[in-house]
Tab-separated table of C-alpha atoms and ligand atoms in Angstrom:
chain	number	residue	atom	x	y	z
A	1	MET	CA	3.898	-18.639	10.977
A	2	LYS	CA	1.370	-16.096	9.718
A	3	HIS	CA	0.369	-15.599	6.117
A	4	TYR	CA	-0.251	-12.162	4.622
A	5	LEU	CA	-1.518	-10.926	1.284
A	6	LEU	CA	0.360	-7.903	-0.057
A	7	THR	CA	0.114	-5.592	-3.020
A	8	GLY	CA	3.102	-3.481	-4.049
A	9	GLY	CA	5.551	-6.001	-2.580
A	10	THR	CA	8.094	-5.715	-5.403
A	11	SER	CA	9.477	-2.281	-4.523
A	12	GLY	CA	9.913	0.363	-1.827
A	13	ILE	CA	7.763	0.098	1.295
A	14	GLY	CA	6.100	-3.167	0.218
A	15	LEU	CA	9.442	-4.830	-0.496
A	16	ALA	CA	10.763	-3.745	2.913
A	17	ALA	CA	7.587	-5.154	4.505
A	18	VAL	CA	7.949	-8.552	2.770
A	19	ASN	CA	11.595	-8.771	3.857
A	20	LEU	CA	10.665	-7.958	7.447
A	21	LEU	CA	7.771	-10.435	7.471
A	22	TYR	CA	10.064	-13.250	6.264
A	23	SER	CA	12.812	-12.302	8.722
A	24	LYS	CA	10.224	-12.923	11.453
A	25	GLY	CA	9.251	-16.344	10.099
A	26	ASN	CA	6.026	-15.381	8.301
A	27	CYS	CA	5.082	-15.971	4.679
A	28	ALA	CA	3.380	-13.874	2.002
A	29	SER	CA	1.365	-14.051	-1.164
A	30	LEU	CA	1.779	-11.128	-3.501
A	31	VAL	CA	-0.323	-9.465	-6.162
A	32	VAL	CA	2.207	-8.395	-8.818
A	33	ARG	CA	1.986	-7.101	-12.340
A	34	ASP	CA	5.080	-8.940	-13.616
A	35	THR	CA	5.481	-12.417	-12.133
A	36	GLU	CA	8.794	-13.140	-13.855
A	37	ARG	CA	10.332	-10.016	-12.351
A	38	ALA	CA	8.810	-10.849	-8.957
A	39	LYS	CA	10.488	-14.267	-9.079
A	40	THR	CA	13.868	-12.571	-9.454
A	41	VAL	CA	13.125	-10.145	-6.588
A	42	PHE	CA	12.047	-13.062	-4.343
A	43	PRO	CA	14.132	-16.165	-5.124
A	44	LYS	CA	12.463	-19.370	-3.866
A	45	ASP	CA	15.418	-20.372	-1.647
A	46	LYS	CA	15.177	-17.151	0.365
A	47	PHE	CA	11.390	-16.801	0.182
A	48	PRO	CA	9.957	-20.317	0.494
A	49	GLU	CA	6.197	-20.696	0.035
A	50	ILE	CA	5.870	-17.261	-1.527
A	51	ARG	CA	3.022	-17.180	-4.051
A	52	PHE	CA	2.177	-14.695	-6.775
A	53	ALA	CA	-0.999	-13.684	-8.561
A	54	THR	CA	-0.566	-11.559	-11.665
A	55	ALA	CA	-2.748	-8.472	-11.918
A	56	ASP	CA	-2.277	-4.980	-13.245
A	57	LEU	CA	-4.162	-3.000	-10.624
A	58	SER	CA	-4.774	-0.145	-13.027
A	59	GLN	CA	-7.010	-2.500	-15.065
A	60	SER	CA	-8.949	-3.837	-12.160
A	61	ASN	CA	-12.164	-4.955	-13.894
A	62	ASN	CA	-11.499	-8.665	-13.281
A	63	LEU	CA	-9.497	-8.300	-10.111
A	64	GLU	CA	-12.047	-10.009	-7.881
A	65	SER	CA	-12.385	-13.172	-9.995
A	66	GLU	CA	-8.653	-13.344	-10.701
A	67	LEU	CA	-7.608	-13.103	-7.065
A	68	SER	CA	-10.290	-15.386	-5.697
A	69	ALA	CA	-9.223	-18.036	-8.255
A	70	ALA	CA	-5.477	-17.556	-7.652
A	71	PHE	CA	-5.730	-17.731	-3.867
A	72	ALA	CA	-8.681	-20.136	-3.459
A	73	GLU	CA	-6.639	-22.512	-1.270
A	74	GLU	CA	-5.002	-19.837	0.913
A	75	VAL	CA	-6.050	-18.593	4.340
A	76	PHE	CA	-4.769	-15.154	5.284
A	77	ASP	CA	-4.065	-13.514	8.633
A	78	GLY	CA	-3.952	-10.062	7.120
A	79	LEU	CA	-3.769	-7.761	4.140
A	80	VAL	CA	-1.152	-5.090	3.380
A	81	CYS	CA	-1.995	-2.723	0.516
A	82	CYS	CA	1.181	-0.938	-0.563
A	83	ALA	CA	0.723	-0.698	-4.331
A	84	GLY	CA	0.509	2.868	-5.458
A	85	THR	CA	1.068	5.003	-8.483
A	86	PHE	CA	1.934	8.652	-8.759
A	87	ARG	CA	2.334	11.251	-11.543
A	88	LEU	CA	3.447	14.835	-11.355
A	89	CYS	CA	0.804	16.677	-13.348
A	90	SER	CA	-0.635	20.149	-13.519
A	91	LEU	CA	-4.394	20.633	-13.708
A	92	ARG	CA	-4.023	21.092	-17.491
A	93	LYS	CA	-2.444	17.633	-17.838
A	94	CYS	CA	-4.860	15.928	-15.500
A	95	THR	CA	-6.833	13.908	-18.068
A	96	GLN	CA	-9.683	11.537	-17.297
A	97	ASP	CA	-7.528	8.518	-18.308
A	98	LEU	CA	-4.743	9.569	-15.977
A	99	MET	CA	-7.128	10.149	-13.082
A	100	GLN	CA	-8.807	6.810	-13.807
A	101	GLU	CA	-5.483	4.962	-13.673
A	102	ILE	CA	-4.407	6.581	-10.423
A	103	MET	CA	-7.788	5.991	-8.797
A	104	ALA	CA	-7.787	2.355	-9.960
A	105	VAL	CA	-4.434	1.525	-8.360
A	106	ASN	CA	-4.619	3.700	-5.247
A	107	PHE	CA	-8.305	3.579	-4.354
A	108	PHE	CA	-10.367	0.976	-6.236
A	109	SER	CA	-7.953	-1.944	-5.890
A	110	PRO	CA	-7.457	-1.911	-2.086
A	111	ILE	CA	-11.194	-1.616	-1.527
A	112	GLN	CA	-11.920	-4.405	-4.024
A	113	ILE	CA	-9.476	-6.693	-2.239
A	114	LEU	CA	-11.000	-5.811	1.128
A	115	ARG	CA	-14.422	-6.691	-0.349
A	116	LEU	CA	-13.121	-10.151	-1.234
A	117	PHE	CA	-12.358	-10.803	2.426
A	118	ALA	CA	-15.651	-9.309	3.565
A	119	ALA	CA	-17.556	-11.527	1.113
A	120	LYS	CA	-15.450	-14.574	2.100
A	121	LYS	CA	-14.241	-15.001	-1.471
A	122	LEU	CA	-10.794	-14.956	0.086
A	123	GLN	CA	-10.450	-16.898	3.315
A	124	ARG	CA	-9.263	-15.160	6.456
A	125	ARG	CA	-8.449	-16.012	10.017
A	126	ASN	CA	-9.660	-14.019	13.004
A	127	PRO	CA	-8.434	-11.570	14.115
A	128	PHE	CA	-7.816	-10.168	10.650
A	129	LYS	CA	-5.683	-7.063	10.249
A	130	ALA	CA	-5.412	-4.807	7.215
A	131	VAL	CA	-2.904	-2.052	6.488
A	132	PHE	CA	-3.411	0.657	3.883
A	133	ILE	CA	-0.701	3.084	2.822
A	134	SER	CA	-2.184	6.519	2.293
A	135	SER	CA	-0.089	9.678	2.155
A	136	ASP	CA	0.246	13.055	3.868
A	137	LEU	CA	-0.835	14.477	0.505
A	138	SER	CA	-4.374	13.297	1.335
A	139	PHE	CA	-4.680	16.426	3.454
A	140	ARG	CA	-1.919	18.849	2.474
A	141	GLU	CA	-1.466	21.181	-0.448
A	142	ALA	CA	-0.225	19.266	-3.497
A	143	PRO	CA	-0.507	21.441	-6.625
A	144	ALA	CA	1.262	18.988	-8.951
A	145	ASN	CA	-0.258	15.885	-7.372
A	146	SER	CA	-3.981	16.524	-7.259
A	147	PRO	CA	-5.192	13.147	-8.690
A	148	TYR	CA	-2.822	11.273	-6.368
A	149	ALA	CA	-3.943	13.359	-3.374
A	150	ALA	CA	-7.581	12.744	-4.294
A	151	SER	CA	-7.048	8.986	-4.587
A	152	LYS	CA	-5.535	8.792	-1.094
A	153	ALA	CA	-8.245	11.023	0.410
A	154	ALA	CA	-10.877	8.782	-1.226
A	155	LEU	CA	-9.257	5.677	0.239
A	156	GLU	CA	-9.251	7.165	3.727
A	157	ALA	CA	-12.833	8.446	3.500
A	158	CYS	CA	-14.060	5.096	2.236
A	159	LEU	CA	-12.333	3.185	5.048
A	160	ARG	CA	-13.584	5.617	7.688
A	161	SER	CA	-17.118	5.220	6.430
A	162	LEU	CA	-16.781	1.428	6.707
A	163	GLN	CA	-15.746	1.375	10.374
A	164	LYS	CA	-18.889	-0.344	11.624
A	165	ASP	CA	-18.740	-2.962	8.881
A	166	LEU	CA	-15.094	-3.710	9.582
A	167	ASN	CA	-15.820	-3.993	13.277
A	168	SER	CA	-18.703	-6.403	12.740
A	169	LEU	CA	-16.467	-8.503	10.454
A	170	GLY	CA	-13.760	-8.702	13.139
A	171	MET	CA	-11.311	-6.669	11.087
A	172	GLU	CA	-8.912	-4.044	12.410
A	173	ALA	CA	-7.305	-1.573	10.019
A	174	LEU	CA	-4.329	0.755	10.107
A	175	ILE	CA	-4.005	3.645	7.678
A	176	ILE	CA	-0.425	4.908	7.454
A	177	ARG	CA	0.109	8.433	6.155
A	178	PRO	CA	3.811	8.923	5.453
A	179	ALA	CA	5.421	12.109	4.224
A	180	SER	CA	8.015	11.529	1.464
A	181	VAL	CA	9.688	8.120	1.629
A	182	ASP	CA	12.993	7.242	-0.008
A	183	THR	CA	11.656	4.952	-2.761
A	184	ARG	CA	11.360	4.854	-6.546
A	185	MET	CA	8.198	6.928	-6.183
A	186	MET	CA	10.331	9.990	-5.451
A	187	ASP	CA	12.179	9.674	-8.797
A	188	ALA	CA	9.870	12.093	-10.628
A	189	ASP	CA	10.374	14.772	-7.964
A	190	ARG	CA	14.114	14.062	-7.896
A	191	LEU	CA	14.267	14.587	-11.647
A	192	ALA	CA	12.065	17.677	-11.613
A	193	ARG	CA	13.988	19.368	-8.748
A	194	GLY	CA	17.499	18.305	-9.828
A	195	ALA	CA	20.204	19.710	-7.555
A	196	ASP	CA	17.559	21.433	-5.391
A	197	PHE	CA	15.896	18.150	-4.421
A	198	ASP	CA	17.522	17.672	-0.977
A	199	GLN	CA	16.893	21.276	-0.003
A	200	TRP	CA	13.298	21.041	-1.205
A	201	ILE	CA	12.713	17.909	0.876
A	202	LYS	CA	14.245	19.543	3.978
A	203	SER	CA	11.994	22.581	3.504
A	204	ARG	CA	8.960	20.260	3.537
A	205	GLN	CA	10.077	17.720	6.137
A	206	PRO	CA	13.085	18.805	8.189
A	207	MET	CA	14.032	15.215	9.143
A	208	GLY	CA	14.544	14.341	5.471
A	209	LEU	CA	13.286	11.386	3.446
A	210	ILE	CA	11.847	8.527	5.491
A	211	PRO	CA	13.632	5.174	4.993
A	212	PRO	CA	11.128	2.565	3.670
A	213	LYS	CA	12.176	0.171	6.478
A	214	GLU	CA	10.739	2.604	9.046
A	215	VAL	CA	7.310	2.431	7.428
A	216	ALA	CA	7.643	-1.353	7.101
A	217	SER	CA	8.435	-1.726	10.790
A	218	GLU	CA	5.228	0.181	11.675
A	219	ILE	CA	3.295	-2.196	9.412
A	220	ILE	CA	4.765	-5.255	11.101
A	221	SER	CA	4.309	-3.860	14.644
A	222	PHE	CA	0.620	-3.411	13.928
A	223	LEU	CA	0.267	-6.895	12.409
A	224	GLU	CA	2.054	-8.493	15.380
A	225	ALA	CA	0.285	-6.556	18.136
A	226	PRO	CA	-2.588	-8.179	20.010
A	227	PRO	CA	-6.027	-6.976	18.813
A	228	GLY	CA	-6.696	-3.442	20.009
A	229	ARG	CA	-9.792	-1.381	20.673
A	230	HIS	CA	-9.350	0.596	17.484
A	231	CYS	CA	-11.403	-0.383	14.508
A	232	ILE	CA	-9.431	1.987	12.302
A	233	ARG	CA	-6.301	3.785	13.394
A	234	VAL	CA	-4.416	6.455	11.439
A	235	LEU	CA	-0.666	6.757	11.848
A	236	ASP	CA	1.128	9.846	10.554
A	237	ILE	CA	4.861	9.515	9.882
A	238	ASN	CA	5.652	13.135	9.111
A	239	ALA	CA	9.466	13.438	9.443
A	240	GLY	CA	8.901	16.828	11.023
A	241	ALA	CA	6.615	18.170	8.298
A	242	ILE	CA	4.661	21.187	9.445
A	243	ILE	CA	1.217	21.210	7.928
B	1	NAP	N1	7.445	7.183	-1.581
B	1	NAP	C1	6.728	8.137	-0.992
B	1	NAP	O1	7.202	9.268	-0.807
B	1	NAP	C2	5.347	7.837	-0.460
B	1	NAP	C3	4.792	8.751	0.443
B	1	NAP	C4	3.525	8.514	0.946
B	1	NAP	C5	2.834	7.376	0.559
B	1	NAP	N2	3.392	6.498	-0.340
B	1	NAP	C6	2.616	5.322	-0.712
B	1	NAP	O2	3.336	4.173	-0.299
B	1	NAP	C7	2.946	3.065	-1.118
B	1	NAP	C8	4.199	2.343	-1.605
B	1	NAP	O3	4.901	3.202	-2.501
B	1	NAP	P1	6.494	3.206	-2.609
B	1	NAP	O4	6.950	4.518	-2.157
B	1	NAP	O5	7.024	1.979	-1.984
B	1	NAP	O6	6.641	3.204	-4.201
B	1	NAP	P2	7.326	2.208	-5.233
B	1	NAP	O7	8.691	1.847	-4.776
B	1	NAP	O8	7.150	2.869	-6.547
B	1	NAP	O9	6.406	0.883	-5.167
B	1	NAP	C9	5.107	0.886	-5.727
B	1	NAP	C10	4.610	-0.546	-5.771
B	1	NAP	O10	3.293	-0.530	-6.350
B	1	NAP	C11	3.261	-1.442	-7.438
B	1	NAP	N3	2.345	-0.994	-8.488
B	1	NAP	C12	2.270	0.242	-9.044
B	1	NAP	N4	1.358	0.262	-10.034
B	1	NAP	C13	0.847	-1.002	-10.088
B	1	NAP	C14	-0.120	-1.629	-10.914
B	1	NAP	N5	-0.758	-0.953	-11.897
B	1	NAP	N6	-0.416	-2.936	-10.707
B	1	NAP	C15	0.228	-3.637	-9.740
B	1	NAP	N7	1.162	-3.110	-8.919
B	1	NAP	C16	1.469	-1.802	-9.101
B	1	NAP	C17	4.694	-1.464	-7.969
B	1	NAP	O11	4.890	-2.623	-8.777
B	1	NAP	P3	6.121	-2.716	-9.845
B	1	NAP	O12	7.326	-3.099	-9.034
B	1	NAP	O13	5.671	-3.753	-10.796
B	1	NAP	O14	6.251	-1.352	-10.471
B	1	NAP	C18	5.472	-1.455	-6.665
B	1	NAP	O15	5.527	-2.752	-6.107
B	1	NAP	C19	2.103	3.644	-2.254
B	1	NAP	O16	0.745	3.433	-1.973
B	1	NAP	C20	2.417	5.126	-2.201
B	1	NAP	O17	1.364	5.892	-2.709
B	1	NAP	C21	4.655	6.702	-0.837
């Protein structure tokens, strides 16, 4: 049985990943912002040994001390960073507070958690694998999503620049860049596009919305695979999107 630390496990891709990990006999500890709700999503009888640490990743000033205290006794085989936040906003509505919040969840928090493993404030086994969910918007035009796109591009650039460090620490990372996935995160676009939503999606990615389970199965395949020769690998799941 392997033990993974996940963010964003309460919904969408992260939830599908936790379900798949348990179906394969593994266990997970989750960073969640609402522990009571998480306990209803993951009842103890179906998810034995699941543990939660409460943290709002948009207020990540104390994240390092909170997580190292909450998980002091745990030893992890890997990290899966799925938490993410997204707002549709024009340049005019792109305030500093909004950008700060998006950067905190999507960029600062995964790197802070990675730092905890690098500094041995969280214990890890070797080999240690880490998965980060980026987005195709990190490199494609996204007029109403510029802070989100920037946060994902920052995450990727930061990880790429850390390749040597990760290698010397015995860590292997996978960055997954999905196009649009059928989760709660699409609700704002669904609302904004109304009846045109399906057509709009097909015009962007002809194979339609990606089921969250498909992203989760890529996460689990990477975690289960024997160590590879890649220090950082990038996986695009584009559903036919032409860039
Ligand atoms: N859906 C897409 O089209 C798409 C495409 C490309 C990449 N992605 C990326 O995929 C990842 C997973 O997203 P999803 O589609 O599965 O979306 P989702 O269903 O909205 O799930 C987002 C997860 O992040 C957590 N989260 C958000 N803000 C948080 C905060 N401040 N503190 C702690 N946790 C927070 C949520 O917790 P709560 O349950 O408490 O809200 C939830 O578990 C994200 O990084 C997203 O950027 C999504």
